[in-house]
Short mmCIF file of C-alpha atoms and ligand atoms in Angstrom, two decimals:
data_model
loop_
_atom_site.label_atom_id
_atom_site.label_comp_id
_atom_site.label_asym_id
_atom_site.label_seq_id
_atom_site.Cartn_x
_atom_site.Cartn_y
_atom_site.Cartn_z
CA UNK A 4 -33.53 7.54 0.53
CA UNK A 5 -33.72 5.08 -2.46
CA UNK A 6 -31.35 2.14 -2.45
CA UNK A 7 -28.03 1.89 -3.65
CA UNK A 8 -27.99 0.39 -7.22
CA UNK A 9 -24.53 -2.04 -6.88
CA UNK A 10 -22.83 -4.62 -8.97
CA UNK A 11 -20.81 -7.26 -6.80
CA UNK A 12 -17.91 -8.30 -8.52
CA UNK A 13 -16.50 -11.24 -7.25
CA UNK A 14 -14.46 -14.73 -6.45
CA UNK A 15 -16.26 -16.32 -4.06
CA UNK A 16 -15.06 -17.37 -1.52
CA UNK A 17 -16.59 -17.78 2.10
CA UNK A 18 -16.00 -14.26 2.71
CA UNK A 19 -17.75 -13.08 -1.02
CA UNK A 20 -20.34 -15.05 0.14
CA UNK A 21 -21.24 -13.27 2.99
CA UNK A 22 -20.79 -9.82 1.09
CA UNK A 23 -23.41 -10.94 -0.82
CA UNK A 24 -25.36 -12.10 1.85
CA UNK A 25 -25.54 -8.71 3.66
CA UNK A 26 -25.91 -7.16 0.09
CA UNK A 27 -29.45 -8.93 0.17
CA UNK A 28 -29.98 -8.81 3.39
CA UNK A 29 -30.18 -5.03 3.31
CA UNK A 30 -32.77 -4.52 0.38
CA UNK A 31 -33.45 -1.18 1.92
CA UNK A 32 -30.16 0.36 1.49
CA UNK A 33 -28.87 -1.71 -1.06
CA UNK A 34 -30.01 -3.16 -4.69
CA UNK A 35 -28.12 -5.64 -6.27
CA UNK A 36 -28.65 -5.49 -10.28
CA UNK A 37 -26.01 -8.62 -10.84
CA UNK A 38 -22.93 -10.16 -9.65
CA UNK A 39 -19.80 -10.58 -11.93
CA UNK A 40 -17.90 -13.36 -11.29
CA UNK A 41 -14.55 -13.16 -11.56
CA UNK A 42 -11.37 -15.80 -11.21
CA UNK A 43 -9.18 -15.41 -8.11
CA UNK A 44 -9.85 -17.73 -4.93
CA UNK A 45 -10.87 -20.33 -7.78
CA UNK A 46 -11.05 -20.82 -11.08
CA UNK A 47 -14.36 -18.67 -13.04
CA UNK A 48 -16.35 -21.91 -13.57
CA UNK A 49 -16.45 -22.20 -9.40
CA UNK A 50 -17.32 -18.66 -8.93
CA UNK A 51 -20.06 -18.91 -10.35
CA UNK A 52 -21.28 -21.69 -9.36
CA UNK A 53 -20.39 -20.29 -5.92
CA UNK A 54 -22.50 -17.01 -6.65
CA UNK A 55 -25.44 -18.83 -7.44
CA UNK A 56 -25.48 -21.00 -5.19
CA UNK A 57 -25.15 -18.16 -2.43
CA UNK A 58 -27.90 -16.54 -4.27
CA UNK A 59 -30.01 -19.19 -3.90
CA UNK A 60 -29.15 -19.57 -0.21
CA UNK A 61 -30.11 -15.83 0.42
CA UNK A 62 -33.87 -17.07 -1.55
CA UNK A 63 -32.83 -14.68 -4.55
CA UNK A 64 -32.61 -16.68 -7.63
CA UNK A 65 -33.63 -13.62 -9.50
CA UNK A 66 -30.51 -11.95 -9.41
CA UNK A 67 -28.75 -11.86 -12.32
CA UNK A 68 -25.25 -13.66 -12.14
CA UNK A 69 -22.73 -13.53 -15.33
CA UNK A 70 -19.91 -15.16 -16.00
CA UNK A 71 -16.49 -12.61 -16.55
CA UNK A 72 -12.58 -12.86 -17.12
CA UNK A 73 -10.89 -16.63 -16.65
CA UNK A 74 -7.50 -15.07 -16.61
CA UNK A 75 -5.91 -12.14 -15.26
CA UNK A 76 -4.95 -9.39 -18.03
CA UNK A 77 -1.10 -10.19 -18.44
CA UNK A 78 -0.11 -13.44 -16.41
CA UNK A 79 -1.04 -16.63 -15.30
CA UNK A 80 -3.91 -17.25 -13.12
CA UNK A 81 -3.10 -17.60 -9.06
CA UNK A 82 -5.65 -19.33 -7.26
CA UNK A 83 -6.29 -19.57 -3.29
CA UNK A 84 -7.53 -23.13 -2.40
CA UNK A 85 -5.14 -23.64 0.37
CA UNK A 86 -7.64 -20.59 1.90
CA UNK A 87 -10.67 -21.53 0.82
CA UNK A 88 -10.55 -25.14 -0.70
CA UNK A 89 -11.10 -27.30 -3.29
CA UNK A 90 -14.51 -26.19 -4.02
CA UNK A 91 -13.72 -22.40 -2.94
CA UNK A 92 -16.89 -22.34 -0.50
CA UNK A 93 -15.81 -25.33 1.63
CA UNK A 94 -17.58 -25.91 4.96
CA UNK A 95 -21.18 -26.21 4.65
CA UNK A 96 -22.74 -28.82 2.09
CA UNK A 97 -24.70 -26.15 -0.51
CA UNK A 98 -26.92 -27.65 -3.08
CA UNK A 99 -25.57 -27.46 -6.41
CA UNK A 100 -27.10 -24.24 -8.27
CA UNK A 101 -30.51 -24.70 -9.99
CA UNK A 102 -30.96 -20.63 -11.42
CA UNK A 103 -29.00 -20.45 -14.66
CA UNK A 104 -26.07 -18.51 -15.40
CA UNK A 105 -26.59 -15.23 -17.58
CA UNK A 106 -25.50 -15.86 -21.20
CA UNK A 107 -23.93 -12.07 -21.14
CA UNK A 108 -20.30 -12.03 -20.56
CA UNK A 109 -20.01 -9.61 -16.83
CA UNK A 110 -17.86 -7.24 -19.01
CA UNK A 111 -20.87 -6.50 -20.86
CA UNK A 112 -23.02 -6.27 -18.37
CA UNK A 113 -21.10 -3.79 -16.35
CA UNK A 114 -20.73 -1.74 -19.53
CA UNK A 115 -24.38 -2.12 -20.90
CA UNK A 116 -25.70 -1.16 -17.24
CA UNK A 117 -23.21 1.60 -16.84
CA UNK A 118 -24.54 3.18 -19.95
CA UNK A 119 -28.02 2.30 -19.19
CA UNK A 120 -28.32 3.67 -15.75
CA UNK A 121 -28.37 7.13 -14.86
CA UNK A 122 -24.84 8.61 -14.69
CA UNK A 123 -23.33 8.46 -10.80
CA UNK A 124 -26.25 6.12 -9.78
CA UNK A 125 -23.93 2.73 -9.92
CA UNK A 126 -21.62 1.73 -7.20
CA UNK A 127 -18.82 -0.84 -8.68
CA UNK A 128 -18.42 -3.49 -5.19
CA UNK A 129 -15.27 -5.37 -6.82
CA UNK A 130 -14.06 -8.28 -3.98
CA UNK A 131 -11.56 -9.97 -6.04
CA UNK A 132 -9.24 -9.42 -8.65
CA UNK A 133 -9.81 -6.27 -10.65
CA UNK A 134 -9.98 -7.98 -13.96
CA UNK A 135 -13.76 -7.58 -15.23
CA UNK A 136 -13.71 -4.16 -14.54
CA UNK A 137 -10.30 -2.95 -16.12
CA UNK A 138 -11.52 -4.96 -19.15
CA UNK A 139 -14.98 -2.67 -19.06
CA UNK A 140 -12.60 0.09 -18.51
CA UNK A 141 -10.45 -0.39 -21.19
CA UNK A 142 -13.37 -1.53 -23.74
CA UNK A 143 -15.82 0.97 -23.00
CA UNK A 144 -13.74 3.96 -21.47
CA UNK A 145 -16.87 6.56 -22.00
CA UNK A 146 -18.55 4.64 -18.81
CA UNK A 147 -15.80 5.47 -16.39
CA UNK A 148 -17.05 9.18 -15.86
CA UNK A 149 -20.46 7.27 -15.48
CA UNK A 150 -19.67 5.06 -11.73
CA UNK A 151 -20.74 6.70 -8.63
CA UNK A 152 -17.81 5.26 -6.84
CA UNK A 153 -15.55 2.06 -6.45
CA UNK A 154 -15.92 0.54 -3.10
CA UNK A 155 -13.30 -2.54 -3.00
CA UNK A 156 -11.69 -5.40 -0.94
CA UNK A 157 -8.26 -4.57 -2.26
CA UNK A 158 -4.73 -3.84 -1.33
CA UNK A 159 -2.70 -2.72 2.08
CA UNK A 160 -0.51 -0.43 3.40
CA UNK A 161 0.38 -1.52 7.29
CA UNK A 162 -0.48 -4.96 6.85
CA UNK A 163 1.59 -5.23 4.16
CA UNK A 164 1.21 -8.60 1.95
CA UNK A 165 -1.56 -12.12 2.67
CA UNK A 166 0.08 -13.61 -0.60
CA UNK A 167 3.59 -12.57 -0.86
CA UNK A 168 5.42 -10.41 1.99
CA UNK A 169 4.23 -7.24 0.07
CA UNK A 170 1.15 -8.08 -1.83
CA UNK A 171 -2.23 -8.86 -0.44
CA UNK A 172 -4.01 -11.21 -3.19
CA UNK A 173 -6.82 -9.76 -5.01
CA UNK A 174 -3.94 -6.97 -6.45
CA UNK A 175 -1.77 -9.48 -6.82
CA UNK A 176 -3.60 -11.78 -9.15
CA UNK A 177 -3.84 -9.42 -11.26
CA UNK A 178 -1.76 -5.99 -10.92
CA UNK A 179 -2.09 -4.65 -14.30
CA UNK A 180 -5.86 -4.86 -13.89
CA UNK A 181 -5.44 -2.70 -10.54
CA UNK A 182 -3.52 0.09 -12.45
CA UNK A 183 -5.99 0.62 -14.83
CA UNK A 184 -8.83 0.72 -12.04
CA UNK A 185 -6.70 3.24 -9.99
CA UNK A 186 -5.58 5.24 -12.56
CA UNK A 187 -8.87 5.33 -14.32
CA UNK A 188 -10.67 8.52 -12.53
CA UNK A 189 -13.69 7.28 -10.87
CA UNK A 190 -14.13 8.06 -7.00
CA UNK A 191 -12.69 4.74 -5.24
CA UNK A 192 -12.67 3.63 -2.05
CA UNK A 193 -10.29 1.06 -0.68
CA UNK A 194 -10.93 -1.50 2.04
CA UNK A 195 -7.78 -3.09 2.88
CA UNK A 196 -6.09 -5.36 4.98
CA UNK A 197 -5.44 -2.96 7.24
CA UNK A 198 -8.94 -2.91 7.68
CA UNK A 199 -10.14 -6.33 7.29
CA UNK A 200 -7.56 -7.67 9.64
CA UNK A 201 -9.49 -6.15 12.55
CA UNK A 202 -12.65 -7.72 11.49
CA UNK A 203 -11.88 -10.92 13.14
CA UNK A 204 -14.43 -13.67 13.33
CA UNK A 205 -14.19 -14.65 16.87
CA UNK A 206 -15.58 -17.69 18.68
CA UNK A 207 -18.65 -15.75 20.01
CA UNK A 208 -18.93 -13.55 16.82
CA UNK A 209 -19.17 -17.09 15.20
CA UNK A 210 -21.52 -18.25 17.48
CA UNK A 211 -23.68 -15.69 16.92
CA UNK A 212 -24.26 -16.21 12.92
CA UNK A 213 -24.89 -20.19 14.10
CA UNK A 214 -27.17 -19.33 16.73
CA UNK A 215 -29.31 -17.51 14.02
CA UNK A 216 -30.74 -21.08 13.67
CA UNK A 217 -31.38 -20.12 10.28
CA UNK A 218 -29.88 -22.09 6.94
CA UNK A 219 -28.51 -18.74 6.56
CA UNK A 220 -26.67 -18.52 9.77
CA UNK A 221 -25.54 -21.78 9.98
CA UNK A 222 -24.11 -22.19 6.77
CA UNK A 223 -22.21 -18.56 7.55
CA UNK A 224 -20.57 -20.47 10.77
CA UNK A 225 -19.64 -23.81 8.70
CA UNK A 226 -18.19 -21.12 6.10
CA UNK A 227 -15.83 -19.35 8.82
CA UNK A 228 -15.22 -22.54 10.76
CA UNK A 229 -13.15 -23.93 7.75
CA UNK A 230 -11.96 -20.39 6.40
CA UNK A 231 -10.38 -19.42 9.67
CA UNK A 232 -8.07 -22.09 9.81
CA UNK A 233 -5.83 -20.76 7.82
CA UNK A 234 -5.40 -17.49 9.26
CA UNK A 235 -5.50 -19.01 12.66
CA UNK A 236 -2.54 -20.96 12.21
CA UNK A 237 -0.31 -18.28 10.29
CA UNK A 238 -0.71 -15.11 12.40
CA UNK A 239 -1.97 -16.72 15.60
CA UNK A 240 -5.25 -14.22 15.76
CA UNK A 241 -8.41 -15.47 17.57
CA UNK A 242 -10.64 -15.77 14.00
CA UNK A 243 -10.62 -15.76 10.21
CA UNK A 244 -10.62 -11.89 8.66
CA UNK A 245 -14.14 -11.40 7.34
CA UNK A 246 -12.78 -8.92 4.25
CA UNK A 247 -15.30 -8.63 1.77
CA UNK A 248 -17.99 -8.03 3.75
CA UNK A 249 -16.31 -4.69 4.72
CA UNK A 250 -17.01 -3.08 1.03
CA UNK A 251 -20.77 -3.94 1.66
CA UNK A 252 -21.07 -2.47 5.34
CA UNK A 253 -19.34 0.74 3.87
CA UNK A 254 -22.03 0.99 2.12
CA UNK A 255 -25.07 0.80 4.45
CA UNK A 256 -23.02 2.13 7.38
CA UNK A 257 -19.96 4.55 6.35
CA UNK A 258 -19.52 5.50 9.99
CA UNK A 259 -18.14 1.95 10.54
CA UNK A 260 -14.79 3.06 9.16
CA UNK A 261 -12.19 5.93 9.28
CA UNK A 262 -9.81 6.78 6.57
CA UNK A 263 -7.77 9.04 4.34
CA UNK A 264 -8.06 10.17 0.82
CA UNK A 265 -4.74 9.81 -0.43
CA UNK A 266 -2.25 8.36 -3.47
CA UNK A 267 -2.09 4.90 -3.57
CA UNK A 268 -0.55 3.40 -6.78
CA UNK A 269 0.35 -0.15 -8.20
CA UNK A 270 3.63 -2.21 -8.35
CA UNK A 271 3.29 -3.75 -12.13
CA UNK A 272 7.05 -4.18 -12.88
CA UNK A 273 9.01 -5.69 -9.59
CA UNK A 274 9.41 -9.71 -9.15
CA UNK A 275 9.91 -9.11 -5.64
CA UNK A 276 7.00 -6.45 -4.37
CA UNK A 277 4.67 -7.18 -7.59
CA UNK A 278 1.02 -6.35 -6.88
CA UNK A 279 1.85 -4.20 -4.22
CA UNK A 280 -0.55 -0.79 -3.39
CA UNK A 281 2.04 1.58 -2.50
CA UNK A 282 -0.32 3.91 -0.42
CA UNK A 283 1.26 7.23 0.43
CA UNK A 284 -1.01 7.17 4.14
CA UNK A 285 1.46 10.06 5.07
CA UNK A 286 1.69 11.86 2.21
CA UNK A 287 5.18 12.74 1.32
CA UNK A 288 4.98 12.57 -1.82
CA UNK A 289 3.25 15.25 -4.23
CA UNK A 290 1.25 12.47 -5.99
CA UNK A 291 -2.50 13.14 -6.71
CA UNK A 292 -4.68 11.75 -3.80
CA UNK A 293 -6.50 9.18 -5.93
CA UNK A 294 -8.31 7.15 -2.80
CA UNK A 295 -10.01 6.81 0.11
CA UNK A 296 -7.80 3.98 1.97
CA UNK A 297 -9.73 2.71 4.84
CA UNK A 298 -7.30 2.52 8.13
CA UNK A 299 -9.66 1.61 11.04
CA UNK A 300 -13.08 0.02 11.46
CA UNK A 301 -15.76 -0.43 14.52
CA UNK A 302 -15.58 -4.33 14.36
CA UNK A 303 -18.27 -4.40 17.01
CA UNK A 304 -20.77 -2.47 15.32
CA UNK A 305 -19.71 -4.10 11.96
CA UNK A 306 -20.29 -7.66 13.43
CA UNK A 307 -23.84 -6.33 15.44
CA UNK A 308 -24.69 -5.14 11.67
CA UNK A 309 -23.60 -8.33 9.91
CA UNK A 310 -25.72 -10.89 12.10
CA UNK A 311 -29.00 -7.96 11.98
CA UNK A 312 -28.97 -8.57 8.31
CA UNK A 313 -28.08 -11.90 7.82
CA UNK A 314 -30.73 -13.16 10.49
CA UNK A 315 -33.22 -11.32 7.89
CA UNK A 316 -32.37 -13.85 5.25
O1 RIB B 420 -6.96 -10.91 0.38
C1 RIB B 420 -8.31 -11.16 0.68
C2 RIB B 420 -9.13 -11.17 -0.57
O2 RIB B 420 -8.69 -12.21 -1.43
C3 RIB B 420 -10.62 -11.47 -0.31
O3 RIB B 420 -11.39 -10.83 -1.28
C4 RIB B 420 -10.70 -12.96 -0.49
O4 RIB B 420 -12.00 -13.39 -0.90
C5 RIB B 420 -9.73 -13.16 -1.61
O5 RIB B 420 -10.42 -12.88 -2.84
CA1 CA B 421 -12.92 -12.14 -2.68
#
């Protein structure tokens, strides 16, 4: 079975980090042909800093990292520092990047590899806000019918909202971005926080990355260390949710996760729920399924995976 082709989009981010980490820790089921980075947890000129530096970490300064949107589509840019901090990879001390940043913007990269690649032999990995790849969308809509699938970190339906009581934050940075990606067509699947938030990082889960011994590992456990404190201290749960990774471990291991393909659509217009994916998980209405919403994972065999790969690094 060849691997994957994938582009990461992303904010990184502790928890984009480690996508990306299992992304190259799994060259056998995955290849990574660049990583978008996008604003959300902080400001563009951090994410990519962060993505090359994580590159870097993983001994992979060959993969191509570009530079994408600053701003959402239609509003003002909402950042997560009080998640993530200052730096948006706070915890372990990274060396500042050395491979250089692509001069392409990421929106032309995702539409110059879309059209260059076979059709239905890219997988879009979005892990932040949706806004480099509603701006390929809506610049180049001829390589829509051309992705193999969407697999995001995006959205929830039980869990309800991490930024605002009904929003969870990578739709809510930029909602008008999400409509366009879930109205565009292309297979998607969704991994929310009803997901994500049983993919707790727990002491000895922890433990394990730092007892990798590796740079690798131990930079993964000085990443969670400060990322779980937030979560800790607002919901009370025993570790910080590891989301992004989810989208990647879909990916090399479906049977991690359970779901249903249903409608899920996006709140653009309401102050109050703005941002939010109003999944239909029981169906009653007679909107077109247009999504496989994730409801359940095997956080076991998604942590036993995690630390396999990432002790490969
Ligand atoms: O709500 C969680 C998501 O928002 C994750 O992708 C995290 O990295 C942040 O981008
Ligand atoms: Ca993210």
């Amino acid at each position: 079975m060849p691997a994957r082709k994938i582009i990461i989009d992303t904010d990184p981010g502790q928890d984009d980090a480690v996508a990306i980490l299992l992304a190259l820790g799994s060259p056998k089921e995955i290849e990574v042909l660049g990583i978008t980075a996008v604003a959300g947890n902080v400001p563009l000129e951090l994410t990519q800093k962060n993505a090359r530096m994580i590159c870097e970490l993983a001994g992979r300064p060959d993969i191509p990292v570009f530079a994408g949107s600053k701003n959402p589509l239609a509003k003002r840019l909402v950042t997560a520092e009080h998640v993530h901090g200052k730096t948006g990879l706070d915890g372990p001390t990274l060396p500042d990047p050395t491979m250089p940043l692509q001069e392409k913007h990421a929106v032309d990269f995702i539409i110059e590899t879309l059209r260059a690649q076979p059709a239905g032999s890219v997988t879009l990995c979005p892990l932040g806000p949706l806004t480099n790849i509603a701006s390929a969308f809506n610049q180049a809509p001829d390589i829509i019918e051309k992705v193999q699938e969407i697999v995001l970190m995006g959205g929830a339906y039980f869990e309800v909202g991490n930024i605002t009581p009904a929003a969870e934050f990578n739709i809510y940075v930029d909602p008008e971005a999400a409509e366009i990606v879930f109205k565009a067509g292309a297979p998607i699947t969704v991994m929310p926080l009803d997901v994500t938030h049983k993919a707790l990082v727990t002491k000895a889960r922890n433990d394990a990355f730092r007892d990798l011994g590796t740079p690798v590992g131990i930079a993964v456990a000085e990443m969670t260390d400060f990322f779980e404190r937030y979560d800790k201290e607002k919901y009370g749960s025993e570790g910080a949710p590891l989301h992004d990774p989810t989208v990647i471990a879909y990916l090399i291991k479906p049977k991690l996760f359970t779901g249903r393909f249903i409608n899920v659509e996006i709140e653009t217009k309401s102050v109050l729920t703005r941002g939010m994916t109003v999944a239909d998980w029981w169906r009653v209405t007679d909107r077109e399924p247009n999504a496989m919403f994730m409801g359940d994972i095997d956080a076991d065999g998604f942590f036993t995976l995690l630390t396999d790969r990432l002790a490969r690094l």
